Coordinates of C-alpha atoms in Angstrom, one line a residue:
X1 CA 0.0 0.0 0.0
X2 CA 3.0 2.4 0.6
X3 CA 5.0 2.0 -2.2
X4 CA 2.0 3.2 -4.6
X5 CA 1.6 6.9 -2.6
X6 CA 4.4 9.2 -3.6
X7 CA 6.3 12.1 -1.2
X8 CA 6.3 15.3 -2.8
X9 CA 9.4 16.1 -4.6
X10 CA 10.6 18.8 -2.8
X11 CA 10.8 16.3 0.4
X12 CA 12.9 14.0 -1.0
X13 CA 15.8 14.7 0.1
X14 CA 14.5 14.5 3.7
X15 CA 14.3 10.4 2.8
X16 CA 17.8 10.3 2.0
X17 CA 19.9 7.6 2.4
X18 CA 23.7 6.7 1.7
X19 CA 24.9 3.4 1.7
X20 CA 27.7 1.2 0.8
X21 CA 29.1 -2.4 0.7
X22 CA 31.9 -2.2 1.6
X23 CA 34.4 0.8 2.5
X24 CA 36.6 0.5 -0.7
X25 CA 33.4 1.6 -2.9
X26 CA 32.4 5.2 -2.8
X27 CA 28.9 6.1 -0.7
X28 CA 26.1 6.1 -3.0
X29 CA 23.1 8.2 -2.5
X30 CA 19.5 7.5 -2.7
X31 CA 16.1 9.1 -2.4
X32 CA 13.2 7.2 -1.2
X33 CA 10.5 8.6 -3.5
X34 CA 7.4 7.0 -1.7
X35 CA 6.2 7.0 1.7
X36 CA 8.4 5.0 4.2
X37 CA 7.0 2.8 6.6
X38 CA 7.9 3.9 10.0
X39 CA 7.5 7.7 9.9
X40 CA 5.0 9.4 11.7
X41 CA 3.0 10.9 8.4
X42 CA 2.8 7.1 6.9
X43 CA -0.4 6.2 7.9
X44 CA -2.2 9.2 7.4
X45 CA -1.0 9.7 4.2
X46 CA -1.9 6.4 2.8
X47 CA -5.2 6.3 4.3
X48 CA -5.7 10.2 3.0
X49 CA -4.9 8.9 -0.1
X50 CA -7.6 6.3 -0.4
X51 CA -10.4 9.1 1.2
X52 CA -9.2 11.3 -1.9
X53 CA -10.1 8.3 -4.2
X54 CA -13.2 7.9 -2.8
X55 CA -14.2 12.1 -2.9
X56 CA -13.0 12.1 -6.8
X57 CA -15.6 9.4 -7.6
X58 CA -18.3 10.1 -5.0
X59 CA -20.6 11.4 -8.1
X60 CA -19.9 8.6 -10.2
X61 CA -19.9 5.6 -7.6
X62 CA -21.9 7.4 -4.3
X63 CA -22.5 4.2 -2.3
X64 CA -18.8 2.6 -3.1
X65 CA -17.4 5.7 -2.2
X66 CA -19.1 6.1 1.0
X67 CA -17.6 2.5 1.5
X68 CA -14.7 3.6 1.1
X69 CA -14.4 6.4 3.8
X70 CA -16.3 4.7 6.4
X71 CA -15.2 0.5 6.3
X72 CA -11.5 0.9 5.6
X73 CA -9.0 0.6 8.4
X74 CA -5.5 1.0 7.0
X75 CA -5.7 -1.5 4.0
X76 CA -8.5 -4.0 5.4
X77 CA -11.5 -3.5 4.0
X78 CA -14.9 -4.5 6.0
X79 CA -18.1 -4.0 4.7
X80 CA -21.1 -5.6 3.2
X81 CA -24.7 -5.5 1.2
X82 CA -28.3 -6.8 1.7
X83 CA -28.1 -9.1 -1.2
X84 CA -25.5 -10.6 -3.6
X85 CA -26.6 -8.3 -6.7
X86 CA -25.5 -5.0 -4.5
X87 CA -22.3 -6.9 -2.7
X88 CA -21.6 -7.7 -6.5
X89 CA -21.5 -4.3 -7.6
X90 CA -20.0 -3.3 -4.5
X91 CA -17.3 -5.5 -5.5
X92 CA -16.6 -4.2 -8.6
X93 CA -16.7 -0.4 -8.4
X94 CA -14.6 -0.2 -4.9
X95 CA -11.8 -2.2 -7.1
X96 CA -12.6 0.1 -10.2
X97 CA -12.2 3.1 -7.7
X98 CA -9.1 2.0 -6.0
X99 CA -7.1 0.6 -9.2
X100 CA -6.9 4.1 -9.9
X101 CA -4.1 4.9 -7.8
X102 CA -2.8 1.6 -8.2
X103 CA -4.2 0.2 -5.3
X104 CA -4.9 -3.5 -6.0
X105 CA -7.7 -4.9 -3.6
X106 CA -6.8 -8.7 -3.2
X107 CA -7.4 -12.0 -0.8
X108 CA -11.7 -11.4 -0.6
X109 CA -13.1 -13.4 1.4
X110 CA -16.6 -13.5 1.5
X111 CA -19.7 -15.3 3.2
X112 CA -20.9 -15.8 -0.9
X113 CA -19.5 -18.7 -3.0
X114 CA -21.2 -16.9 -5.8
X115 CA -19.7 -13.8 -5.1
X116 CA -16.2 -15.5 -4.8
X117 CA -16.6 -17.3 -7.9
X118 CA -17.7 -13.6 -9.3
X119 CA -14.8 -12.4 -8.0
X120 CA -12.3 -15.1 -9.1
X121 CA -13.5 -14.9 -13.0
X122 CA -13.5 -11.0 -13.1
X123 CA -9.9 -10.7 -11.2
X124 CA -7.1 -10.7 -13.9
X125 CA -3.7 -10.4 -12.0
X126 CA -4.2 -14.4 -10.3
X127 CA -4.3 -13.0 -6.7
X128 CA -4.6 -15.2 -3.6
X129 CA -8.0 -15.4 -2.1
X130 CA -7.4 -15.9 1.6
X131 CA -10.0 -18.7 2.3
X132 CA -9.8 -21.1 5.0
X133 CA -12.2 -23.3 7.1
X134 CA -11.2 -22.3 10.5
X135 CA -11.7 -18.7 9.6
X136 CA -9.8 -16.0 9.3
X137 CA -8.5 -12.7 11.5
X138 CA -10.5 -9.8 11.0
X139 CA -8.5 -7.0 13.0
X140 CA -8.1 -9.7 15.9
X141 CA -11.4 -11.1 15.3
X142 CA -11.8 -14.6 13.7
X143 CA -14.0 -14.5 11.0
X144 CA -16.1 -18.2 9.9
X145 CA -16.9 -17.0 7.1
X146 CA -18.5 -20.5 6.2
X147 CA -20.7 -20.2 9.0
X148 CA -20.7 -16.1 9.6
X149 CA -19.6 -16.3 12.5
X150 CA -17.4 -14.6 15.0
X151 CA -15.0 -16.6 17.2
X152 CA -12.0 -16.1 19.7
X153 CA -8.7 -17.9 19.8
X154 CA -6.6 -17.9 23.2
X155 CA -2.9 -19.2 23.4
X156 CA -2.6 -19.8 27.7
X157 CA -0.2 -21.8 29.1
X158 CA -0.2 -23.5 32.4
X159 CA 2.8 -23.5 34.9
X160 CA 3.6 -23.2 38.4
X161 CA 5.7 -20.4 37.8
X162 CA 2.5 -17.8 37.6
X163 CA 3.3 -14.2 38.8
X164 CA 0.8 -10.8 38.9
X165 CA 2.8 -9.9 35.9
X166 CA 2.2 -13.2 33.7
X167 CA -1.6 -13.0 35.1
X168 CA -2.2 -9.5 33.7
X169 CA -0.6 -10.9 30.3
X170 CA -2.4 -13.6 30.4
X171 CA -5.2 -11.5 30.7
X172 CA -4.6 -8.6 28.6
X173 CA -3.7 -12.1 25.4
X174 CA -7.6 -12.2 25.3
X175 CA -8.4 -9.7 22.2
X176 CA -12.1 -8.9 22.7
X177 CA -13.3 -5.3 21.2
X178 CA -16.6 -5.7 21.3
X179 CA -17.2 -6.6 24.6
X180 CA -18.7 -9.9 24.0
X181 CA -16.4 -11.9 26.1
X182 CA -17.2 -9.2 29.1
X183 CA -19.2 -11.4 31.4
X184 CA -16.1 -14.2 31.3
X185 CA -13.0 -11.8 31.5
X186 CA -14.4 -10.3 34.6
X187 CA -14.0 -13.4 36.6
X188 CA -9.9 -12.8 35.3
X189 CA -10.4 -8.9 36.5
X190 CA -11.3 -10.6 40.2
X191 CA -8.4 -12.5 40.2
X192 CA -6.6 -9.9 39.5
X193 CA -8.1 -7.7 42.2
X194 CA -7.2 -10.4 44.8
X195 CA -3.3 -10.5 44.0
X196 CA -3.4 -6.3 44.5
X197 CA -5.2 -6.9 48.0
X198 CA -2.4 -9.3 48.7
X199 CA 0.1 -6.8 47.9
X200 CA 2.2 -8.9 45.8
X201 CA 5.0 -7.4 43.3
X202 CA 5.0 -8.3 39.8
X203 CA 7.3 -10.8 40.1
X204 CA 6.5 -12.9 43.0
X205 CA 5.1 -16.2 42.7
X206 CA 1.6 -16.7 43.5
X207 CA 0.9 -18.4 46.8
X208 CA -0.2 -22.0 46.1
X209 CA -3.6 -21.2 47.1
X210 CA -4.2 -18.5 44.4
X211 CA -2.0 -20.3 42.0
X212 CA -5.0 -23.6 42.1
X213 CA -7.3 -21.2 41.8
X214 CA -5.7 -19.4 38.6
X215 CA -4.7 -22.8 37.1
X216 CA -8.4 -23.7 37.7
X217 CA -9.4 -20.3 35.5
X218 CA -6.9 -21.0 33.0
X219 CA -7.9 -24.6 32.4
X220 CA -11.9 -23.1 31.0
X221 CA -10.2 -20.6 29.3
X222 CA -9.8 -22.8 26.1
X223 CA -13.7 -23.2 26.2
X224 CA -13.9 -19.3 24.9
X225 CA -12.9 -20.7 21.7
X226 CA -16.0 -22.8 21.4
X227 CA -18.0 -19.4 21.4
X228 CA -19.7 -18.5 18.4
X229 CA -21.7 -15.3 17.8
X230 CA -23.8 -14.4 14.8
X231 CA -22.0 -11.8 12.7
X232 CA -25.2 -10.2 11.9
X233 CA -27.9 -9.0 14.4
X234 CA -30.6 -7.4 12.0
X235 CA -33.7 -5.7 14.1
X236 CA -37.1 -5.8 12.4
X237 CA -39.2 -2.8 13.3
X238 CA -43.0 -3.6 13.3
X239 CA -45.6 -0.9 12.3

């Protein structure tokens, strides 16, 4: 994505680099003439860029453009449609749109076969479509997309060498930004509580009665991956 949005000339020379291989060759200079990855401006240039795409065809292309301004974060797109004929043509002008500036929307993954398989014989440049069973992460979310689901993954580890420190990261591992896992993380947030009343530093070992009781949280932890939620919640309004 940062390679296609250009610095203006005159700032070139503040991307600037001299380099050699050796010390018997003479120092070459070079000029990076794109964004870099790792200054400040990066990310709100590129994602400027693709809100200027999107106000340059709002006439043209009004709902794909308003798409395009609110369902982006950095280069992940997130959005959908109420039926496969409007996700189609979604599809296709947000792509149009985008190819402009020569940026090349790849790996869809969608709920549709049909609109996969539209996808697959429209797309000309043999891109990788990022499909898999187990699902897929959606900015930390896993994504079924079989089922349209949303699911949870968790990675803990059970020792006897448990401290307040690897409690809170075990803790703060469980990615959940919309809440849903609320009423099972508290029962973590308790713990937690009860090692500050014990006044125990980071790195202290817990006492063997706290560390059953943490072992015992940690060994239902796994279960959170069994949670499924609906992606979509649609409410029906009755007149």
């Amino acid at each position: 994505m940062y390679s296609q949005v250009l610095v203006d000339p005159r700032d070139y020379d503040l991307q600037r680099i001299i380099w050699r291989n050796s010390s018997e060759e003479e120092i070459g200079h070079y000029q990076l003439k794109t964004i870099t990855y790792g200054t400040a401006s990066v990310l709100f240039l590129a994602t400027r860029c693709i809100i200027q795409l999107a106000n340059e065809n709002s006439k043209q292309f009004p709902k794909a453009s308003e798409v395009i301004r609110r369902d982006f974060y950095v280069d992940d797109l997130q959005t959908g449609a109420d039926d496969l004929t409007e996700a189609m043509q979604l599809q296709g002008e947000i792509t149009a749109i985008l190819k402009q500036a020569g940026f090349d929307l790849r790996k869809w993954c969608p709920n549709s076969s049909a609109l996969l398989e539209s996808v697959t014989e429209t797309d000309d440049s043999n891109h990788r479509f990022n499909i898999s069973s187990k699902g897929i992460n959606t900015l930390g979310l896993i994504w079924n997309h079989i089922e349209d689901t949303l699911c949870f993954s968790t990675n803990v580890k059970i020792d006897n060498s448990f401290t307040k420190r690897s409690v809170l990261a075990t803790i703060s591992s469980i990615f959940y930004p919309l809440g849903l896992l609320g009423p099972i993380i508290m029962q973590c947030k308790l713990f937690m509580q009860q090692l500050w009343l014990q006044n125990l530093e980071w790195d202290d070992k817990l006492p063997e009665n706290l560390l059953n009781k943490w072992s015992d949280i940690c060994k239902k932890i796994p279960f959170i991956e069994q949670i499924k939620i609906p992606r979509l919640v649609s409410v029906l309004e009755k007149y």
